[in-house]
Each structure stands twice: as C-alpha cells, then as structure tokens.
C-alpha cells in the first residue's frame, strides 16, 4: 500500500507542527535547565554534585529495562495505531501496562539488594556523606520506578502525535525542577538529601498529570488491565534482544562514570555530569525533530510504503545532522568563556569533556534514524547483537588503558567517541540492507553532503582560540559569525540546488 500525495502532504504538515511544539518545549527547557544546573552546582558544591550524579547514575544501570521497554512500547503501540485496529491497540496498551508494573517490582528488588551493596561497598564516597548518598540512592530508585510506569503513557502520546501535550507537560516539569533549585537555597536541611527527595515529588506529580491526560483523551487508555499471553510473548521476545543494546548503554554511560569515580574521584564525575547535561541539551534539538518523524516511519512501514519510509530516514539523518552542526560549531568555538559565564566556578576537565561530547552529539541524528528504521521492522536480533557487542567494548578498553597506561580522563572520553564511530558504521551496514536502501544512495544523499559541509565548517576551530576570560560581546559576535559561516557551508556544499531554492523561498516567506 502506497500513501497518496495528499496524505503525504498532511503527514509532512503534522511533522512540521509537532516539531514546532517540541522546539518551543526544548527552548524553554534548555534555558531553565541551564539556570537550574548553575544554581544546584553552586548550592550543593562540586563534591556533592558529583556524588549525586554518580550515585543517581547507579539507578540508570538498573534502568536498562526502562530504556528497552520505552522503545518497545512505542513501537508496538504505534504499529497497532498505524494499522487502524482499535481492538489490537487496546490489547497492546493493556499488556504493556501489565508488563511495566511487573518489571517495576523487579527493578526495586534488584536495586535494593545488588545495587545497594555496590553503592555501600564499591563507590568512592566520603564517609561523612554516605548517609546523604543513601538518601539520593533510594530516592533515585523511586524516581526510576515512576519513570518506568510512565513509559506507556509517553508512548501513547507520541504514537498519537500529540506533541503539543507532550511539550506542555515537559515544560511544567522543568519549571517544577526550577522551584526545587530555588528551594535548596533557603532550606536548612541537608541540601543533597532535600534535592533528591524534592525531585522524587516532582516526578510523582508529573506521573499524575500524564495519567490524567491519557485517560481523558485516548479510549484505549481506559481499558481494564489484561494479561494477554500472546502479546506478552511478543513484547518479551522483542525486549530480550533489545536488552543487549541496553546493557551497552550502561557500559558507555554509567560504566565510564564509575571508572572515572574509581580512578579520579567524584570531582571528575561533576565535570562529566556537566558535559553530559550540555550534550543532552543540544541533542534534544535533533531528538525533537526525530521524535516527530518516528511515528511516520513506523506507520509507513506498517502499510508497506517503503519509498516514503526511505525518504523520511534520509531526510531525518541529513537535516538532523545539519541542525546539530549549526548548534555544536558555535558552542565548541566559544566553550571556555561560555562555561565561565554559566557556572562561574568550572570543575577541571569540563571544557575537554564538553568538546568530546559535542563530537558524539553529531552522530546522534545518524544513529537515531538507523535505530528508528530497524525498530520499525521489528526484526532487531542481528542489529542488537552487533551494536551491543561493539558498544560494550568501551568499558574494558577504557579500564585497561587506565590501569596499564594511566591515561587522562579526556582520553577515556576519546575512547568512548572512537567506539561510537565504529558502532555507527555497523548500524549503517546492517540497517540499510534490511530496509532495501543501497549504500551508494545513502552515501550520495547523506554521508557525502554532511561530510563535505563539516570539513569546511570546522575550519574556524583550527584558526581561533578563545580563553575563558573573553568579553561577553566578543563571545556573542564569534558565535553569531560561526553560526552563519556554518549555515553558508551547509547551503553551498550540503544541499542540492532544488533544496537551496526551497530554503531561500522559505526564508523570504518568513521575512
């Protein structure tokens, strides 16, 4: 079945509308989050900030099923919605809820036994802060459980492409976190404990909001919980193979975090936490675009419209990369003065970590498109085996380099970048053959334009060096100049003539 031109036009308009909502959400969240991070870092101090991130990060190791079920839930719900089978959609959603409740209990069991032992016996935490660290840990487990139970509701909103609601609820969440940061300034209690408990309260409130919205807008959300054995088997079979990739996520995120803690202490964890937060902020811009596109990729595959699916995948890869380049280049050029203005007291290694994470961020659009494509097919066994195996190399390689060659923290992050590059090549190799896109076509439409554009765009990084003491006006000038320079490189080297004409006409229309 091939979707008609009118339907494609409506889909494109829906993607544009949803992307707009998500970008408004991102802009507000980023501004508030950056300010919140500054307040929290100043109030908690570098050591407590590092403790929060390394202890709270342990829960992410227990959260591997959360990440797995999130994509599984979205895929099954969106696929059923794309087929237009209301009865199947009700059964899928009901089963997904039951599975999440069951596994949330498993998460608590593992977290309060193995995870608790690891925090008490293996992490490098000052003895006088252990009580506060345990408060952080237990609060983080409760937050993980709430997030776990909330996944099917998020998946339902995304599948129905109600990104406006998704944006509004996220904005409420980030402003509540801002209130938490302000409350820390005035509390007389232990600030690290207060921070952990208040974040739990925020997540509980947001969970109630999501549940209310879904129950009042989507009929399938009101069905009774049913343990459908057939769908449970399908979901668990899907989850079983995705677990390999989820363990890999632990390896190249929290595994590195733990290694840095063991070899360098919590202060380096604070620097990496800031770098991860900056990366998350810029990556969100592209994730928003790809979140708006993802339901259409799954639905087009569900109705066997492969041409439209191919177009969406290559478009989200190429233009997602260009969008990331426009953000990353100015920030990389001016990162030292930006960190100084933002944080005032910048932890050691932060600037180097941020630059490396920006390089990783440039891979996110290509990575996201491949993952969306393979999950749309549902045949993820081979993909997960290869991707997970390669990503898991990060931790043992970093550990051996730290133990025998005493490498710096920056070199640990460079190992992470190298493994990500290698794994992206594996993703492209597997996915393109699976969805019948030729390698030559992908190179011509995606890799060549982004490669030649990047080659010219990054020239200023080798010519200009900015210190942390640069004047604010100079920073703004250099960022603006590098943004427009990167834009010109994209227009000249990265876009076809027809694409440039469309872009210029669109700009004229806006003016």
XYZ file of C-alpha atoms in Angstrom:
511
model
C 0.000 0.000 0.000
C 1.401 3.397 -1.059
C 0.231 6.547 0.647
C -1.236 9.203 -1.674
C 0.250 12.649 -2.231
C -2.451 14.363 -0.150
C -1.796 12.003 2.729
C 1.956 12.592 2.462
C 1.356 16.351 2.469
C -0.786 16.033 5.600
C 1.867 13.867 7.231
C 4.568 16.418 6.432
C 2.438 19.207 7.892
C 1.848 17.126 11.015
C 5.592 16.510 11.336
C 6.281 20.247 10.965
C 3.608 21.154 13.526
C 4.827 18.583 16.030
C 8.435 19.648 15.508
C 7.421 23.256 16.229
C 5.781 22.264 19.521
C 8.798 20.205 20.518
C 11.230 23.015 19.714
C 9.289 25.534 21.782
C 9.420 22.955 24.578
C 13.142 22.430 24.109
C 13.999 26.123 24.056
C 12.219 26.800 27.336
C 13.508 23.617 28.970
C 17.083 24.367 27.936
C 17.019 27.905 29.338
C 15.514 26.810 32.636
C 17.723 23.692 32.900
C 20.939 25.617 32.327
C 19.993 28.099 35.033
C 18.871 25.294 37.355
C 22.189 23.470 36.912
C 24.094 26.605 37.827
C 22.034 27.087 40.996
C 22.276 23.416 42.005
C 26.045 23.277 41.420
C 26.584 26.424 43.472
C 24.297 25.336 46.325
C 25.451 21.703 46.552
C 29.129 22.305 45.813
C 31.297 20.342 43.372
C 31.712 17.271 45.626
C 28.008 16.799 46.488
C 27.069 17.484 42.855
C 29.467 14.727 41.795
C 28.095 12.361 44.467
C 24.516 12.958 43.272
C 25.406 12.151 39.679
C 27.463 9.035 40.355
C 25.029 7.572 42.945
C 21.931 8.537 40.986
C 23.647 7.074 37.956
C 23.709 3.635 39.561
C 19.946 3.569 39.120
C 20.490 4.022 35.391
C 22.318 0.684 35.470
C 19.174 -0.831 36.962
C 17.138 1.140 34.454
C 18.249 -0.823 31.397
C 14.801 -2.416 31.150
C 13.262 1.074 31.196
C 15.129 2.104 28.061
C 14.342 -1.222 26.412
C 10.621 -1.147 27.175
C 10.327 2.501 26.163
C 11.185 1.853 22.526
C 9.337 -1.469 22.565
C 6.178 0.186 23.892
C 6.330 2.988 21.350
C 6.932 0.556 18.503
C 4.036 -1.817 19.334
C 1.548 0.960 20.122
C 2.460 2.997 17.009
C 2.360 -0.106 14.784
C -1.127 -1.043 16.026
C -2.277 2.552 15.582
C -0.864 2.635 12.039
C -2.814 -0.495 11.137
C -6.018 1.130 12.416
C -7.006 -1.902 14.526
C -8.644 -0.439 17.663
C -9.097 -3.784 19.386
C -5.454 -4.703 18.886
C -4.416 -1.275 20.138
C -6.396 -1.786 23.373
C -4.849 -5.212 23.929
C -1.338 -3.928 23.262
C -1.647 -0.965 25.638
C -3.212 -3.065 28.406
C -0.486 -5.704 28.111
C 2.288 -3.100 28.049
C 0.978 -1.584 31.301
C 0.959 -5.004 32.992
C 4.490 -5.771 31.841
C 5.773 -2.420 33.114
C 4.168 -2.898 36.540
C 5.717 -6.349 36.853
C 9.180 -5.193 35.862
C 8.954 -2.118 38.101
C 8.755 -4.532 41.034
C 11.821 -6.365 39.687
C 13.651 -3.049 39.433
C 13.027 -2.332 43.125
C 14.146 -5.840 44.100
C 17.460 -5.633 42.244
C 18.047 -2.012 43.224
C 17.590 -2.573 46.933
C 19.874 -5.619 47.002
C 22.709 -5.746 44.442
C 22.611 -2.044 43.680
C 22.598 -1.020 47.333
C 25.588 -3.299 48.058
C 27.521 -1.708 45.192
C 26.888 1.833 46.464
C 27.901 0.986 50.034
C 30.989 -1.086 49.218
C 32.440 -0.025 45.863
C 31.862 3.671 45.156
C 34.345 6.299 46.345
C 32.200 8.444 48.677
C 33.457 10.393 51.728
C 32.317 8.648 54.917
C 30.593 11.763 56.272
C 28.415 11.955 53.124
C 27.362 8.288 52.985
C 24.001 8.906 54.707
C 23.135 11.625 52.197
C 24.297 9.366 49.350
C 21.913 6.625 50.508
C 19.017 9.095 50.567
C 19.928 10.018 46.996
C 20.066 6.361 46.001
C 16.668 5.362 47.457
C 15.011 8.487 46.023
C 16.547 7.728 42.632
C 15.117 4.207 42.665
C 11.646 5.603 43.361
C 12.101 8.103 40.518
C 13.161 5.241 38.230
C 10.043 3.249 39.165
C 7.772 6.226 38.416
C 9.544 6.787 35.097
C 9.150 3.093 34.348
C 5.383 3.104 34.919
C 5.007 6.327 32.925
C 6.613 4.946 29.738
C 3.407 3.515 28.171
C 1.643 6.873 28.594
C 4.514 8.734 26.921
C 4.488 6.142 24.144
C 0.742 6.626 23.675
C 1.099 10.406 23.304
C 3.962 10.029 20.809
C 2.103 7.356 18.819
C -0.923 9.657 18.505
C 1.486 12.503 17.580
C 0.083 14.803 20.292
C 3.373 16.626 20.708
C 1.673 19.777 21.999
C 0.554 17.972 25.154
C 3.965 16.329 25.437
C 5.569 19.780 25.257
C 3.265 21.422 27.816
C 3.715 18.669 30.402
C 7.500 18.727 29.951
C 7.538 22.495 30.449
C 5.568 22.082 33.693
C 8.130 19.502 34.806
C 11.151 21.702 34.154
C 9.635 24.684 35.955
C 8.901 22.481 38.965
C 12.586 21.499 38.942
C 13.453 25.201 38.889
C 11.359 25.656 42.033
C 13.297 22.769 43.591
C 16.592 24.543 42.841
C 15.329 27.757 44.439
C 14.040 25.830 47.467
C 17.553 24.469 48.065
C 18.846 27.990 48.615
C 16.536 28.513 51.591
C 16.308 25.046 53.142
C 18.006 24.461 56.488
C 18.153 20.678 55.944
C 20.946 18.735 54.266
C 20.761 20.174 50.756
C 21.745 16.959 48.947
C 19.009 14.984 50.724
C 16.463 17.749 50.127
C 17.361 17.847 46.424
C 16.850 14.088 45.976
C 13.514 13.986 47.835
C 12.080 17.048 46.061
C 12.967 15.607 42.643
C 11.013 12.484 43.587
C 7.968 14.626 44.462
C 8.225 16.393 41.076
C 8.283 13.072 39.181
C 5.265 11.822 41.128
C 3.253 14.930 40.218
C 4.205 14.642 36.542
C 3.173 10.975 36.529
C -0.290 12.003 37.773
C -0.571 14.642 35.021
C 0.365 12.159 32.260
C -2.123 9.594 33.553
C -4.948 12.167 33.681
C -4.280 13.459 30.148
C -4.156 9.996 28.575
C -7.256 8.748 30.377
C -9.295 11.759 29.158
C -8.065 11.765 25.524
C -7.385 8.166 24.439
C -10.134 5.494 24.708
C -7.606 2.631 24.729
C -6.191 4.036 27.985
C -9.436 3.276 29.827
C -9.495 -0.468 29.221
C -9.065 -2.937 32.074
C -5.610 -4.381 32.599
C -5.412 -7.724 30.818
C -2.506 -10.180 30.796
C -2.607 -11.170 27.112
C -0.189 -14.098 26.842
C 0.222 -13.733 23.077
C 1.252 -10.080 23.310
C 3.375 -10.686 26.408
C 5.409 -13.237 24.425
C 5.834 -10.815 21.515
C 6.884 -7.929 23.744
C 9.296 -10.025 25.813
C 10.835 -11.554 22.675
C 11.375 -8.035 21.370
C 12.701 -6.858 24.735
C 15.015 -9.845 25.067
C 17.080 -8.808 22.054
C 16.983 -5.131 22.941
C 18.478 -5.871 26.356
C 21.848 -6.425 24.710
C 21.816 -2.860 23.417
C 20.550 -1.604 26.757
C 23.437 -3.227 28.602
C 25.698 -1.467 26.126
C 24.111 1.853 27.075
C 25.061 1.132 30.667
C 28.573 0.293 29.517
C 29.298 3.517 27.691
C 27.468 5.813 30.121
C 27.388 4.663 33.716
C 30.288 2.277 33.229
C 32.517 5.194 32.260
C 31.080 7.220 35.119
C 32.059 4.520 37.617
C 35.554 4.144 36.112
C 36.134 7.890 36.420
C 34.955 7.741 40.021
C 37.219 4.809 40.901
C 40.348 6.292 39.277
C 39.849 10.052 39.780
C 37.140 10.651 42.442
C 33.781 12.482 42.489
C 35.121 15.850 41.273
C 35.737 14.384 37.798
C 32.197 12.947 37.925
C 30.941 16.501 38.390
C 32.820 17.626 35.249
C 31.415 14.727 33.237
C 27.899 15.343 34.584
C 28.057 18.912 33.288
C 29.340 17.699 29.903
C 26.554 15.106 29.686
C 23.969 17.761 30.536
C 25.279 20.116 27.854
C 25.265 17.277 25.327
C 21.712 16.332 26.338
C 20.598 19.942 25.820
C 21.929 20.158 22.247
C 20.912 16.598 21.347
C 17.341 17.379 22.378
C 17.017 19.726 19.395
C 17.581 16.839 16.999
C 15.677 14.312 19.105
C 12.626 16.554 18.910
C 12.771 16.535 15.127
C 13.253 12.769 15.021
C 10.577 12.174 17.670
C 8.128 13.989 15.370
C 9.261 11.872 12.395
C 9.408 8.488 14.202
C 5.666 7.674 14.246
C 5.504 8.305 10.499
C 8.434 5.936 9.892
C 6.705 3.159 11.843
C 3.290 3.813 10.274
C 4.713 3.942 6.734
C 6.386 0.572 7.311
C 3.139 -0.812 8.756
C 1.352 -0.027 5.458
C 4.383 -1.061 3.304
C 5.067 2.422 1.915
C 8.837 1.869 1.686
C 9.577 4.844 -0.581
C 8.151 7.304 1.925
C 9.939 5.498 4.744
C 13.287 5.790 2.895
C 12.678 9.485 2.298
C 11.936 10.103 5.989
C 15.020 8.192 7.158
C 17.457 10.007 4.868
C 15.806 13.376 5.486
C 15.943 12.998 9.285
C 19.599 11.857 9.074
C 20.819 14.652 6.814
C 18.887 17.615 8.160
C 19.216 16.397 11.730
C 22.994 16.445 11.284
C 22.901 19.939 9.758
C 20.805 21.190 12.644
C 23.269 19.686 15.121
C 26.219 21.232 13.244
C 24.672 24.706 13.482
C 24.381 24.298 17.257
C 27.637 22.485 18.020
C 30.084 24.581 15.991
C 29.491 27.960 17.725
C 29.386 26.314 21.160
C 32.618 24.375 20.570
C 34.407 27.524 19.399
C 33.410 29.504 22.498
C 33.092 26.765 25.115
C 35.639 28.164 27.605
C 34.026 31.596 28.079
C 30.526 30.073 27.925
C 31.284 27.681 30.800
C 32.825 30.531 32.795
C 29.759 32.739 32.289
C 27.358 29.894 33.021
C 28.967 28.179 36.017
C 31.477 30.762 37.319
C 33.438 28.015 39.137
C 34.138 25.468 36.376
C 35.310 21.979 37.506
C 38.575 20.739 35.990
C 38.281 18.778 32.709
C 34.810 20.194 31.960
C 35.729 22.016 28.730
C 37.551 18.989 27.298
C 34.677 16.672 28.181
C 32.156 19.013 26.568
C 34.103 19.204 23.273
C 34.274 15.415 23.040
C 30.573 15.074 23.858
C 29.785 17.565 21.088
C 31.602 15.277 18.647
C 29.459 12.379 19.916
C 26.349 14.568 19.576
C 26.999 14.966 15.842
C 26.470 11.207 15.475
C 23.071 11.293 17.185
C 20.977 12.164 14.083
C 22.542 9.330 12.067
C 22.249 6.935 14.980
C 18.639 7.858 15.756
C 17.465 7.372 12.172
C 19.042 3.902 11.964
C 17.522 2.840 15.288
C 14.062 4.132 14.313
C 14.278 2.267 10.996
C 15.293 -1.108 12.446
C 12.715 -0.895 15.252
C 10.002 -0.153 12.706
C 10.728 -3.527 11.088
C 10.586 -5.343 14.430
C 13.467 -7.607 13.314
C 16.138 -6.373 15.716
C 18.031 -9.554 16.669
C 21.088 -9.129 14.429
C 21.198 -5.364 14.949
C 21.180 -5.633 18.732
C 23.829 -8.358 18.838
C 26.293 -6.355 16.766
C 25.501 -2.923 18.227
C 25.549 -4.124 21.819
C 28.756 -6.103 21.404
C 30.669 -3.191 19.909
C 29.388 -0.622 22.410
C 30.263 -2.870 25.338
C 33.905 -2.651 24.253
C 34.029 0.870 25.714
C 34.398 -0.110 29.364
C 37.037 -2.883 29.114
C 39.161 -0.811 26.712
C 38.941 2.229 28.988
C 39.696 0.130 32.083
C 42.804 -1.467 30.557
C 44.045 1.916 29.313
C 43.528 3.451 32.765
C 45.158 0.581 34.642
C 48.214 -0.021 32.457
C 48.770 3.285 30.625
C 47.388 5.732 33.228
C 45.563 7.775 30.606
C 43.874 11.096 31.410
C 40.107 11.499 31.906
C 39.884 13.174 28.465
C 41.400 10.098 26.820
C 38.714 7.935 28.434
C 36.114 10.058 26.687
C 38.060 9.818 23.398
C 37.827 6.025 23.631
C 34.078 6.452 24.040
C 33.973 8.614 20.880
C 36.022 6.105 18.873
C 33.729 3.198 19.817
C 30.667 5.281 18.902
C 32.127 5.981 15.438
C 32.857 2.308 14.896
C 29.387 1.283 16.055
C 27.680 3.795 13.765
C 29.353 2.154 10.785
C 27.943 -1.193 11.968
C 24.445 0.293 12.303
C 24.509 1.652 8.754
C 25.814 -1.650 7.376
C 23.019 -3.686 8.978
C 20.026 -1.368 8.632
C 20.390 -0.244 5.006
C 20.347 -3.827 3.707
C 17.374 -4.632 5.936
C 15.176 -1.827 4.585
C 16.494 -2.008 0.987
C 18.378 1.307 0.755
C 21.506 0.995 -1.361
C 24.812 2.025 0.234
C 25.579 4.178 -2.815
C 22.289 6.042 -2.409
C 22.881 6.603 1.316
C 26.421 7.836 0.654
C 25.240 10.203 -2.078
C 22.188 11.548 -0.213
C 23.513 11.622 3.377
C 27.198 10.888 4.060
C 28.793 12.928 1.266
C 26.840 16.179 1.850
C 27.318 16.095 5.626
C 30.986 15.161 5.269
C 31.958 17.932 2.850
C 29.928 20.514 4.787
C 31.612 19.562 8.067
C 35.077 19.649 6.509
C 34.711 23.317 5.583
C 32.565 24.300 8.574
C 35.142 23.273 11.190
C 37.975 25.371 9.723
C 37.439 28.209 12.289
C 38.155 25.779 15.152
C 41.743 25.453 13.932
C 42.230 29.199 13.450
C 40.598 30.765 16.519
C 41.388 30.145 20.197
C 39.191 31.709 22.877
C 40.069 31.836 26.584
C 37.607 31.780 29.479
C 38.188 35.499 30.131
C 36.831 36.755 26.782
C 34.329 39.624 26.898
C 30.664 38.691 26.564
C 30.173 40.861 23.466
C 33.078 39.128 21.735
C 31.649 35.720 22.573
C 28.268 36.651 21.061
C 29.962 38.038 17.936
C 32.061 34.913 17.372
C 29.094 32.602 17.957
C 26.916 34.524 15.506
C 29.690 34.628 12.899
C 30.421 30.897 13.213
C 26.704 30.076 13.006
C 26.248 31.944 9.736
C 29.517 30.565 8.384
C 28.325 27.010 9.105
C 24.956 27.833 7.522
C 26.687 29.000 4.341
C 28.769 25.810 4.239
C 25.568 23.756 4.531
C 23.777 25.729 1.801
C 26.733 25.604 -0.598
C 28.163 22.137 -0.014
C 25.405 20.182 1.730
C 22.250 20.978 -0.208
C 21.144 20.373 -3.772
C 20.060 23.252 -5.998
C 16.363 22.421 -5.529
C 16.851 22.292 -1.751
C 18.611 25.678 -1.740
C 15.787 27.232 -3.778
C 13.234 25.840 -1.327
C 15.265 27.139 1.641
C 15.634 30.646 0.199
C 11.920 30.810 -0.691
C 11.043 29.683 2.831
C 13.285 32.374 4.336
C 11.685 35.010 2.088
C 8.258 33.824 3.207
C 9.278 34.201 6.860
C 10.675 37.687 6.249
